[in-house]
Structure formats: C-alpha cells, structure tokens
Short mmCIF file of C-alpha atoms in Angstrom, two decimals:
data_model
loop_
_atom_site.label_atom_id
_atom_site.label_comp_id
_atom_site.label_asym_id
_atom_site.label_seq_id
_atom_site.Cartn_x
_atom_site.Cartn_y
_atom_site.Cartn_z
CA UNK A 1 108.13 102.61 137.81
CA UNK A 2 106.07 104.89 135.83
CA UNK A 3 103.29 106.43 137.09
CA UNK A 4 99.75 106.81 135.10
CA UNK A 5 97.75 109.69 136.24
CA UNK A 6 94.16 110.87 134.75
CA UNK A 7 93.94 114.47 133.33
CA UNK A 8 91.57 115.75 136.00
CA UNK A 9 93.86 114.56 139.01
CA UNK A 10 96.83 115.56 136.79
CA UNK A 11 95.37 119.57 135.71
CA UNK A 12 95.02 119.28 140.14
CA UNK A 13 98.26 118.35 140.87
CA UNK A 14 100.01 119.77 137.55
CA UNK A 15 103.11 121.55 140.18
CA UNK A 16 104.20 118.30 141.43
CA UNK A 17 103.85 116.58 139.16
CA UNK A 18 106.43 118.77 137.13
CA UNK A 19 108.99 118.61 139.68
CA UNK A 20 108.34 114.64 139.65
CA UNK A 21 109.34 114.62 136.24
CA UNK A 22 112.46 116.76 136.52
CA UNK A 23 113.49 114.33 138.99
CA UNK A 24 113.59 112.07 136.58
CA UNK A 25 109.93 109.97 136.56
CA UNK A 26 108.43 109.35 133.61
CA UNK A 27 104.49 109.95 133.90
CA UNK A 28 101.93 108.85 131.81
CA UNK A 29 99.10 111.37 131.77
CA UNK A 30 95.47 109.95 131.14
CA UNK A 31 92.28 110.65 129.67
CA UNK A 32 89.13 108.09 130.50
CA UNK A 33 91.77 105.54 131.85
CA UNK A 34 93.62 105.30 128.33
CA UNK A 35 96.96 106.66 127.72
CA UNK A 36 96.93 109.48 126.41
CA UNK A 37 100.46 111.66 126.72
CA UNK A 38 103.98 111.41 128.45
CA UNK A 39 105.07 113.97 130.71
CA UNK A 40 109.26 113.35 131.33
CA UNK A 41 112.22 115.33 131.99
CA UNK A 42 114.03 117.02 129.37
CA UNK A 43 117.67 116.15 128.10
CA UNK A 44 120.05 117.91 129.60
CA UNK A 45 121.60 121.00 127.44
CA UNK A 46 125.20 119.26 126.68
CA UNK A 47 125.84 121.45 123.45
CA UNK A 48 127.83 123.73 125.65
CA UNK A 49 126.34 126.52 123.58
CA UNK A 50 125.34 129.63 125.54
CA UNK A 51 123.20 132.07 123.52
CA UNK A 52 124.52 135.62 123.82
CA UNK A 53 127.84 135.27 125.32
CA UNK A 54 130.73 135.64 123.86
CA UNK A 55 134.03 134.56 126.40
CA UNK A 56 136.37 137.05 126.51
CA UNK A 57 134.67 139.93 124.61
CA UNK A 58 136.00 143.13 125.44
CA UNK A 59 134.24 146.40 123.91
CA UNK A 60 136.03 149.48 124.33
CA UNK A 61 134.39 153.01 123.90
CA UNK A 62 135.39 153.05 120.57
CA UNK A 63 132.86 150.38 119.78
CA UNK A 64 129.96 153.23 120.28
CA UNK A 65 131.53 156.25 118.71
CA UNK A 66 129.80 157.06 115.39
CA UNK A 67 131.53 155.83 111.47
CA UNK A 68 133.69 157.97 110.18
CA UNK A 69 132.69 159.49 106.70
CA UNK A 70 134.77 157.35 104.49
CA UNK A 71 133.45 153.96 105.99
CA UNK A 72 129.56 155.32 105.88
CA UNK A 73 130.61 155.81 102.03
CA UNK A 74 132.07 152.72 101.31
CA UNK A 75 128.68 150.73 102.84
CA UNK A 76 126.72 153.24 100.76
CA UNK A 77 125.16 154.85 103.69
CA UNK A 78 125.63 158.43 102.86
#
C-alpha cells in the first residue's frame, strides 16, 4: 500500500521515511492534502559497471618513471 504523507510531517520524519523507501515503499509526499511528489527506491545498479576499476590492472614502477627523449619528441612535447 502506498503511503501519502504531508510535507510538514514528511520534512519531520524525512530519515525514516528514506529508509521506508529503500525498503521498497513507495510514498507519496503531500502539500495541502494534494499529491504533490513520489519518494521510491531507486533501481538497482545492474550495469555491472564499476567506475575506476580496472580488474586485473597491474602497474609496475615503470609506469611512473619519466618519457624518454625520443617519445616526448614524437608527442611534440619538447
């Protein structure tokens, strides 16, 4: 069942009422007794994508030693 809830009990009770939606209730937030906004759990992340990691990434000190002359050149760096 979804709940409605007015904006001043809602702005009162705003920390459970977030972990009410990530259970999974869908609450209808309103203002003077009229609908007004939804407040529901997100979609779970099921892209499998993981910003900044890279599996089996292996950077050897070499990786931070400095360009040697001929590849600065060839960028046009020098």
């Amino acid at each position: 069942m979804t709940a409605v809830i007015n904006v001043h009990e809602a702005k009162t009770n705003l920390s459970r009422l977030l972990e009410r939606a990530h259970a999974g209730e869908e609450i209808i937030l309103a203002k003077a007794g009229k609908p007004y906004a939804r407040l529901m759990p997100l979609a779970p992340d099921r892209s499998g994508r993981h910003p900044g990691r890279v599996p089996d990434l292996v950077v050897g000190p070499e990786f931070f030693e400095p360009l040697p002359a001929e590849e600065l050149e060839a960028w046009g760096t020098l």
